[in-house]
Tab-separated table of C-alpha atoms in Angstrom:
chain	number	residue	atom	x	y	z
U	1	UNK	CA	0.000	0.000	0.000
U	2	UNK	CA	2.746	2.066	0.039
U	3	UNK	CA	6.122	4.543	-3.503
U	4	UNK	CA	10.184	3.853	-2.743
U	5	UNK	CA	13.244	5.173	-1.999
U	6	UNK	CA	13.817	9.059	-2.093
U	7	UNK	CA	10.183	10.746	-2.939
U	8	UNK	CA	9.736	6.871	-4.707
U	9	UNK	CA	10.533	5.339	-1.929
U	10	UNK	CA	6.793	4.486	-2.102
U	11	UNK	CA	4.709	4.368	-5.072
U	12	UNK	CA	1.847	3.362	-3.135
U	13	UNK	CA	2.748	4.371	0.231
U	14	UNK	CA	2.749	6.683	0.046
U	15	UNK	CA	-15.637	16.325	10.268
U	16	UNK	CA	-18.598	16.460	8.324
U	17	UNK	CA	-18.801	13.801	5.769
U	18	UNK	CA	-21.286	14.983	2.825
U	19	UNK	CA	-22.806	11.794	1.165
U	20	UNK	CA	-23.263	12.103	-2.440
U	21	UNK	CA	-24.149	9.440	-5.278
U	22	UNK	CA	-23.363	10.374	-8.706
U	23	UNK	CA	-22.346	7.931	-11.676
U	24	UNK	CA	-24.258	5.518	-13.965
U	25	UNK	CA	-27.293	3.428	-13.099
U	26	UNK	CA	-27.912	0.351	-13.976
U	27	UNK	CA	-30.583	-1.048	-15.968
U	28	UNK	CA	-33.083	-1.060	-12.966
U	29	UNK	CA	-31.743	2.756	-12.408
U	30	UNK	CA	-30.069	2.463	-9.263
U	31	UNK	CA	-27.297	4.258	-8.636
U	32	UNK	CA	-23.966	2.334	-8.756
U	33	UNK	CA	-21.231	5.103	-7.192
U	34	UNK	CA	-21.642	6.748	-4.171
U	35	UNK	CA	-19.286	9.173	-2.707
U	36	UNK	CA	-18.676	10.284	0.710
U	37	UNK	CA	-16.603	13.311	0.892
U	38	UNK	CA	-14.340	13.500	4.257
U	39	UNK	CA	-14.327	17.685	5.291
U	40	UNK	CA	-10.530	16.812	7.253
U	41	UNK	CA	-8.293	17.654	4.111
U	42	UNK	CA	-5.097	16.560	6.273
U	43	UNK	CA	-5.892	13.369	6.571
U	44	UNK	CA	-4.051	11.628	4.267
U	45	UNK	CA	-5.422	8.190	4.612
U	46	UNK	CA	-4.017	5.123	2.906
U	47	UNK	CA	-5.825	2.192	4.602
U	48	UNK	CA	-9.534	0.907	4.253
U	49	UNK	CA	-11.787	-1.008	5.812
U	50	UNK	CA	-15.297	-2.694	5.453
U	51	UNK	CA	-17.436	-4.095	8.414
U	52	UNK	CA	-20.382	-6.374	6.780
U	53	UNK	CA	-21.840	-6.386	10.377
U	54	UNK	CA	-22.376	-3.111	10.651
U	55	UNK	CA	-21.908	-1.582	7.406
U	56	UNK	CA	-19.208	0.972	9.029
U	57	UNK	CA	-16.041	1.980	6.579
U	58	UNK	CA	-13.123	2.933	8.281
U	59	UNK	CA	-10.191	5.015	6.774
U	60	UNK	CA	-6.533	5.095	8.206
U	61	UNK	CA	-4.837	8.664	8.699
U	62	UNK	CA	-0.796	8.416	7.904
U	63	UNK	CA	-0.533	12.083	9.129
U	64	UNK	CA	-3.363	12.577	12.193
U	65	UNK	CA	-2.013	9.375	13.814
U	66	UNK	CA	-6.109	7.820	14.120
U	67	UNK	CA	-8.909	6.183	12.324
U	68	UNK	CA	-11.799	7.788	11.179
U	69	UNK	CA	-15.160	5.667	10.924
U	70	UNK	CA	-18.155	6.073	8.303
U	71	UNK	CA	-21.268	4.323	10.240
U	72	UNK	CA	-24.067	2.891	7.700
U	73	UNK	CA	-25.951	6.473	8.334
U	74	UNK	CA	-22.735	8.278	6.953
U	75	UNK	CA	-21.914	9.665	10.323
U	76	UNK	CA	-18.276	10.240	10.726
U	77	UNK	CA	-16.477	9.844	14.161
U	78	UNK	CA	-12.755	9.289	15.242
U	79	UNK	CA	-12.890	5.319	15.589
U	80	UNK	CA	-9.715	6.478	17.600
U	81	UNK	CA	-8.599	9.146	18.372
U	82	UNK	CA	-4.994	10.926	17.358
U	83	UNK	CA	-1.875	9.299	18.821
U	84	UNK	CA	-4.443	7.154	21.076
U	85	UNK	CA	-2.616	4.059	22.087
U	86	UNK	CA	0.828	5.557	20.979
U	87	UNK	CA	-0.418	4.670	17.075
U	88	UNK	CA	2.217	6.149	14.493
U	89	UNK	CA	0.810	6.812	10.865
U	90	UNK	CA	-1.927	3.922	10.813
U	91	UNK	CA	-2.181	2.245	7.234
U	92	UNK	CA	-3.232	-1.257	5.838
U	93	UNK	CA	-5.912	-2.626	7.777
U	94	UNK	CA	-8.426	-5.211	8.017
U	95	UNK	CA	-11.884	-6.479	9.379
U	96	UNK	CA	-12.319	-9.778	11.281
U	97	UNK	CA	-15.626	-9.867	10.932
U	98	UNK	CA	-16.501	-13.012	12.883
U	99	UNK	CA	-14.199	-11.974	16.036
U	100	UNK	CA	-15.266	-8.081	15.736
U	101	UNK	CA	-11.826	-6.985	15.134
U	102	UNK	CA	-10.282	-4.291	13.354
U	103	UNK	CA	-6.538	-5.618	12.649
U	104	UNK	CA	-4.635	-1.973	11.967
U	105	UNK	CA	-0.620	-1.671	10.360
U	106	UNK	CA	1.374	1.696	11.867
U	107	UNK	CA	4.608	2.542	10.748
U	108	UNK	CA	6.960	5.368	11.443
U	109	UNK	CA	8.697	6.566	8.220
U	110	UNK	CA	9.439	10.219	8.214
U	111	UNK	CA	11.077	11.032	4.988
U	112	UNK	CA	7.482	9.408	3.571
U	113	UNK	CA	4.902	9.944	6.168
U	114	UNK	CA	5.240	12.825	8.105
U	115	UNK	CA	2.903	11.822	10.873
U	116	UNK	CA	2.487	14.735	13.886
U	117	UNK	CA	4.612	14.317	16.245
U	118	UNK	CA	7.199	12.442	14.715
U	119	UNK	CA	10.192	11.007	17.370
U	120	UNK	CA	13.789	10.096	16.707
U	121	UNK	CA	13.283	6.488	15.604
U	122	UNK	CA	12.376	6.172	12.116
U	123	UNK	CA	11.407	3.184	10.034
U	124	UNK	CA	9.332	0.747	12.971
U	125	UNK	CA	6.147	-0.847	12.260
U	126	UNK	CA	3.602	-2.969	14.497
U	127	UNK	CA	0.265	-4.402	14.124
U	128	UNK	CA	-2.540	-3.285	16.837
U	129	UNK	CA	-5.541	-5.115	17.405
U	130	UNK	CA	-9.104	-3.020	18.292
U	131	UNK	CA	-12.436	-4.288	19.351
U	132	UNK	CA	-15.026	-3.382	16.817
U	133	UNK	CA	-17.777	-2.008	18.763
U	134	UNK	CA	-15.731	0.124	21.598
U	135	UNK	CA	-12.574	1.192	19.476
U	136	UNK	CA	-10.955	-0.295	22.420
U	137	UNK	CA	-7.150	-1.692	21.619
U	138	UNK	CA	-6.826	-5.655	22.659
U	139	UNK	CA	-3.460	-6.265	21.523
U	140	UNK	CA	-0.479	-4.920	20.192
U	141	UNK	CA	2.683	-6.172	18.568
U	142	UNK	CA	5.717	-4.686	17.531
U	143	UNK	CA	7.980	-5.726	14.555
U	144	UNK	CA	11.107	-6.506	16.507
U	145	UNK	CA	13.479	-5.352	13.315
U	146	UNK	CA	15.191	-2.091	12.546
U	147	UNK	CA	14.771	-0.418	8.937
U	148	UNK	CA	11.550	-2.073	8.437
U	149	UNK	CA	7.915	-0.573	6.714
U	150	UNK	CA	4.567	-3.052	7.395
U	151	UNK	CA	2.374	-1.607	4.618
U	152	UNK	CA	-0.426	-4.228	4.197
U	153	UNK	CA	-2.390	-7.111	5.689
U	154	UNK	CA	-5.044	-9.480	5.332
U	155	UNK	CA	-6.500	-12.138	7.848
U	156	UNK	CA	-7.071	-15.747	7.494
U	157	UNK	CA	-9.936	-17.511	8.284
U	158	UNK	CA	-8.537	-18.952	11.470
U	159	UNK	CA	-7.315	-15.447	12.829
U	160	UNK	CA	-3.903	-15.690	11.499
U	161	UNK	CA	-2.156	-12.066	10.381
U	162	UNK	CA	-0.438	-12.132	7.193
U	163	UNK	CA	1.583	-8.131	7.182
U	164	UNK	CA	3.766	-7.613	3.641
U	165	UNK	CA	6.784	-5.655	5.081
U	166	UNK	CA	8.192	-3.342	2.008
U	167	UNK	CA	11.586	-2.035	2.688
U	168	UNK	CA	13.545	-5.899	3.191
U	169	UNK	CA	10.531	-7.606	1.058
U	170	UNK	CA	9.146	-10.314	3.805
U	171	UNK	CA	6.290	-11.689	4.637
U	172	UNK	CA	5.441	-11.539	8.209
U	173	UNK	CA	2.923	-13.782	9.966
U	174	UNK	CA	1.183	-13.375	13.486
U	175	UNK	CA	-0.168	-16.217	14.560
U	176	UNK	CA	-4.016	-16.050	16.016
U	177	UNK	CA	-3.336	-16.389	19.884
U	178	UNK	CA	0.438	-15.522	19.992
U	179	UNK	CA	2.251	-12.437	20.701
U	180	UNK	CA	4.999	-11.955	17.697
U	181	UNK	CA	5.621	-11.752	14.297
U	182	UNK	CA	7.525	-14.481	12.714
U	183	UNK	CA	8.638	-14.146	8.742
U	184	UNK	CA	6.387	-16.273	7.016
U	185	UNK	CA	8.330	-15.972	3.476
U	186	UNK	CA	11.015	-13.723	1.833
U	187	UNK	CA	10.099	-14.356	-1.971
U	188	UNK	CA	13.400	-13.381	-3.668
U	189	UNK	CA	13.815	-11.738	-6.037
U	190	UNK	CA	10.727	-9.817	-5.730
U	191	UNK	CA	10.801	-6.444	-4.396
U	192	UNK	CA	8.686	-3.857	-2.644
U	193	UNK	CA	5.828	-6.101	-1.676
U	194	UNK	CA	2.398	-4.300	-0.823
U	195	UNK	CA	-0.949	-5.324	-1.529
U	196	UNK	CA	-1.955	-9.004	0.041
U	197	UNK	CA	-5.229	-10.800	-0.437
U	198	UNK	CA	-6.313	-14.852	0.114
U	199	UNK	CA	-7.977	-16.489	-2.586
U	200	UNK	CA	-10.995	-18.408	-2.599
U	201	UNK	CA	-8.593	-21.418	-3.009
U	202	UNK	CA	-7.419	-23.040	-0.059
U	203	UNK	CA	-4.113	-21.864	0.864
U	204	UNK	CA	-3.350	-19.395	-1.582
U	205	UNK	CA	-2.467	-16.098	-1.092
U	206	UNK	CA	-2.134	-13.268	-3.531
U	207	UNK	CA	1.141	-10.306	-3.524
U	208	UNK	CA	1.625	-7.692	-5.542
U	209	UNK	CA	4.982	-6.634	-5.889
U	210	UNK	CA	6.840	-4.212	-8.389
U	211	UNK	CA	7.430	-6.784	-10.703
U	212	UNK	CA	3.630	-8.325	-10.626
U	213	UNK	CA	1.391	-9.993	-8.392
U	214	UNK	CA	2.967	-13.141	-7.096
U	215	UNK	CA	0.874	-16.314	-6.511
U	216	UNK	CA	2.140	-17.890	-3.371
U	217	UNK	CA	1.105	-21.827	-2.094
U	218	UNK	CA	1.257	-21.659	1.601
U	219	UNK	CA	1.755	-25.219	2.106
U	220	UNK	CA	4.623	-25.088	-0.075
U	221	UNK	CA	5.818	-22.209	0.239
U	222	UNK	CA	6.164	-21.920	-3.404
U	223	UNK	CA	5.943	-19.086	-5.376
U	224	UNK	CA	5.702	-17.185	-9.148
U	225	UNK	CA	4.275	-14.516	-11.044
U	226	UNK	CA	1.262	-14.851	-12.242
U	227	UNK	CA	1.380	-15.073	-16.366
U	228	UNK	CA	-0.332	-12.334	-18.247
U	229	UNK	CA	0.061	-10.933	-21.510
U	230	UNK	CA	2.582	-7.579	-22.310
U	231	UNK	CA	-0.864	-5.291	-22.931
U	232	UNK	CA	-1.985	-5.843	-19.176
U	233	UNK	CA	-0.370	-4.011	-17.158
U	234	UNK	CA	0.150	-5.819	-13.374
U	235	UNK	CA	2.751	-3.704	-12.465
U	236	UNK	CA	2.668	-1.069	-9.381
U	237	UNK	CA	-0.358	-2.218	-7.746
U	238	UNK	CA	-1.094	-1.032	-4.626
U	239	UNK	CA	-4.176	-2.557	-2.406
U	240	UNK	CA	-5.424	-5.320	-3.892
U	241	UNK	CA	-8.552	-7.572	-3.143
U	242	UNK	CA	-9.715	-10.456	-4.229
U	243	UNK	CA	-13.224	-10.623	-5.467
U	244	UNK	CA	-15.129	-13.783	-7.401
U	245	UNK	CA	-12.121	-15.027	-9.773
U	246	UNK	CA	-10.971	-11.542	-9.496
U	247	UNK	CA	-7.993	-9.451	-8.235
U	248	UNK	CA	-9.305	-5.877	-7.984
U	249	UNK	CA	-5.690	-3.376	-8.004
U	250	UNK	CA	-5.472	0.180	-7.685
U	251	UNK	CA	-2.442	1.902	-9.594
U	252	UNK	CA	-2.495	5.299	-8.408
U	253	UNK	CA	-5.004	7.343	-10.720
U	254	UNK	CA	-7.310	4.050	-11.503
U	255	UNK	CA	-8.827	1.040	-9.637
U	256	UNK	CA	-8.521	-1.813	-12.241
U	257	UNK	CA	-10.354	-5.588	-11.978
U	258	UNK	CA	-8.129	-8.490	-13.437
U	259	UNK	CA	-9.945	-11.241	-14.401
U	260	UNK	CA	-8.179	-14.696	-13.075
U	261	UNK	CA	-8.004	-18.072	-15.484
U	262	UNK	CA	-9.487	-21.014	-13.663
U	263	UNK	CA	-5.908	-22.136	-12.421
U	264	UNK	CA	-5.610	-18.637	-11.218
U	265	UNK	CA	-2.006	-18.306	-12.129
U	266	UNK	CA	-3.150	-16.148	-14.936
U	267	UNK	CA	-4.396	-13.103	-15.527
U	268	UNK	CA	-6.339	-13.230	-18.506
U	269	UNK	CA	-8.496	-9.897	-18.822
U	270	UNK	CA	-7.830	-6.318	-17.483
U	271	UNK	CA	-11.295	-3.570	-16.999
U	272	UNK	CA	-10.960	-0.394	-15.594
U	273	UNK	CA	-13.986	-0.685	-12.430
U	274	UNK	CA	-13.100	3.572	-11.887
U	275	UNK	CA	-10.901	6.876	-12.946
U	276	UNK	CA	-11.446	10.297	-13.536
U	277	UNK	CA	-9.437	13.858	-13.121
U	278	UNK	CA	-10.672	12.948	-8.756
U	279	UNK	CA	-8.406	10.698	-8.512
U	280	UNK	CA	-4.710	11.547	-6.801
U	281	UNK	CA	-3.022	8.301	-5.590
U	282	UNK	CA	-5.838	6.077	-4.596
U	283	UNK	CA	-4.076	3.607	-2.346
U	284	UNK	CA	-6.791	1.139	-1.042
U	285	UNK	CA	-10.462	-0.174	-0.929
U	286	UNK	CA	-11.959	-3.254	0.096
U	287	UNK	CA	-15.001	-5.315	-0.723
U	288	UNK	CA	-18.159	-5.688	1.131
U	289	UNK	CA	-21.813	-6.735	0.029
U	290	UNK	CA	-21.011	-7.042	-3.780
U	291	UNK	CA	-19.721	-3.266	-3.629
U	292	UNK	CA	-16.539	-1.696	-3.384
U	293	UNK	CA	-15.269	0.651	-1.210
U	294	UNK	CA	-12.097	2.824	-1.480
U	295	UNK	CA	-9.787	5.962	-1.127
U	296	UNK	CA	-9.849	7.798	-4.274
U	297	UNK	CA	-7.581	10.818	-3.444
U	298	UNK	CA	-4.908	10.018	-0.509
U	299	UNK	CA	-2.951	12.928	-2.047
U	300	UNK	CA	0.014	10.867	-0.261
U	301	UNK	CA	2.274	11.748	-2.802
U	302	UNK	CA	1.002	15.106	-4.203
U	303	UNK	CA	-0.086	16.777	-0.476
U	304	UNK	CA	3.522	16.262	0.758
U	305	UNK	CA	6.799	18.467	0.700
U	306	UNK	CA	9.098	15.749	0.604
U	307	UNK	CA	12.509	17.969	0.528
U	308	UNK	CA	10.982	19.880	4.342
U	309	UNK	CA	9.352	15.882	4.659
U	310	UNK	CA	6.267	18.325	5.705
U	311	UNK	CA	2.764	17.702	4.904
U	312	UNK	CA	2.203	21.068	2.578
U	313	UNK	CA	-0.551	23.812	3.601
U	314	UNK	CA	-4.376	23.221	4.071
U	315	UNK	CA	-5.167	25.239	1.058
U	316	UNK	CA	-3.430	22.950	-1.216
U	317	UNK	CA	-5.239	20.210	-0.284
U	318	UNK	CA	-8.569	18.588	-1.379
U	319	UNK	CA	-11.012	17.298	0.462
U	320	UNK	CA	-10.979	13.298	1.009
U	321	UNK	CA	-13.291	11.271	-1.671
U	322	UNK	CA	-14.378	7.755	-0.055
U	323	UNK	CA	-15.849	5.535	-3.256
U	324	UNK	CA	-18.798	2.806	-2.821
U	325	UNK	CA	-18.958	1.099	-6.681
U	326	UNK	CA	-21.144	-2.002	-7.375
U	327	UNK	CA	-19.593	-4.868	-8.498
């Protein structure tokens, strides 16, 4: 979810809401895009999530140091608050539905992420675990590495935590009930992993990378690149999701659907789902309900002064644009 080194150094890395639908209809002439439009500017989320429960969305903040909630009535509220729990920039995250958690990434990168507040120590990530319904943290874990970025995760059906870590291009796994992350995988000689998503097939896991979105068996711990042809272009994904015999990507200014071959170690079929002159790095979304929900302007590249490693003035900024699409 993260760009790479220098003002690269990640592609992907980097309140009122006013509810608005606009966009086609479909043939029973129902609206298919709905936008909610976040009033805090200064935000500069990178990480979404989508509670089937209760219908809530929830959108990390890299710079506030929090997580802002959409309920299903399109209130917004600080799920928590800035800094609470000693959170750095928060960024990949994930629902457990089933155990009403909200599984949330937090890294400290300055030169990237200039988060308020910023301390000494540079370049530490952990994963922090929050009850659903009170915001309240449960757990916590830090990274025990130096020089490392977290940037996404996903969780299995049995409560494991799968975390790609960017900057040394790991895997990390934390197992459900345990209290540290282990490397799960270091797929060599893939680089700047990001966006991770299980497939519907036992076992299988999904990576993009800068190279392509690598296929990995779990039992195996084999890996490759899934095939595609040279007019689909796989490369620099950011959040991805799997979705029906789909892998749905974003790649900055578009979020594109890549149809899978019934292997799935082939990507057969590229379609645009959404674009337009809104977008400015759109980082993540995920799927809920047969829709799709996502960030469509981070500005995580374009609202920072990476030569001060400031976030730049208010007044240059834009106003957040959370996505719902139907699938």
């Amino acid at each position: 979810m993260l760009p790479r080194p220098a003002i690269f150094i990640f592609y992907s890395f980097l309140a009122i809401i006013v509810p608005a639908c606009s966009g086609p209809n479909d043939e029973k002439g129902v609206a298919r895009q709905k936008d909610f439009t976040l009033n805090e500017k200064d935000l500069i989320p990178e990480g979404l999530a989508f509670d089937s429960t209760s219908k809530s969305i929830f959108v990390s903040s890299t710079h506030k140091r929090k997580i802002v909630r959409i309920d299903s009535a399109g209130r917004v509220s600080d799920f928590i608050k800035e800094k609470q729990n000693g959170v750095w920039s928060t960024l990949g995250m994930e629902v457990d539905a089933g155990r009403r958690h909200l599984w949330v990434i937090s890294s400290q990168a300055k030169e990237v992420l200039p988060l308020s507040d910023p301390d000494s120590l540079q370049w530490r990530s952990a994963i922090y675990q929050y009850n659903l319904e009170t915001g309240a943290l449960t757990d916590s874990c830090l990274l025990s590495h130096k020089n490392v970025f977290l940037n996404d995760l996903t969780v299995a059906e049995n409560g494991d935590v799968y975390a790609t870590e960017s900057m040394q291009n790991g895997i990390y796994c934390l197992k459900a009930g345990t209290d540290s992350l282990a490397l799960f995988l270091s797929p060599q000689p893939y680089t700047f992993l990001n966006g991770i998503s299980f497939s519907d097939q036992p076992g299988q896991l999904f990576v993009s990378a800068t190279e392509g979105v690598l296929k990995i068996d779990m039992a195996t711990y084999q890996y490759k690149l899934l095939k595609t042809s040279d007019s689909i272009n796989v490369k620099e994904i950011d959040g991805l999701t799997y979705y029906k015999g789909s892998l749905i990507g974003h790649q900055s200014s578009k979020v594109v659907k890549f149809l899978l071959n019934d292997k799935q170690d082939s990507i057969i079929h590229s379609t645009i789902l959404n674009t337009g002159p809104e977008f400015d790095s759109s980082t993540t979304g995920e799927t809920g309900d047969d829709n799709y929900y996502f960030i469509v302007n981070s500005q995580i590249r374009s609202g920072i002064d990476f030569r001060k490693q400031v976030i730049k003035p208010l007044d240059s900024l834009e106003k957040i644009i959370i996505r719902k699409i139907s699938l």
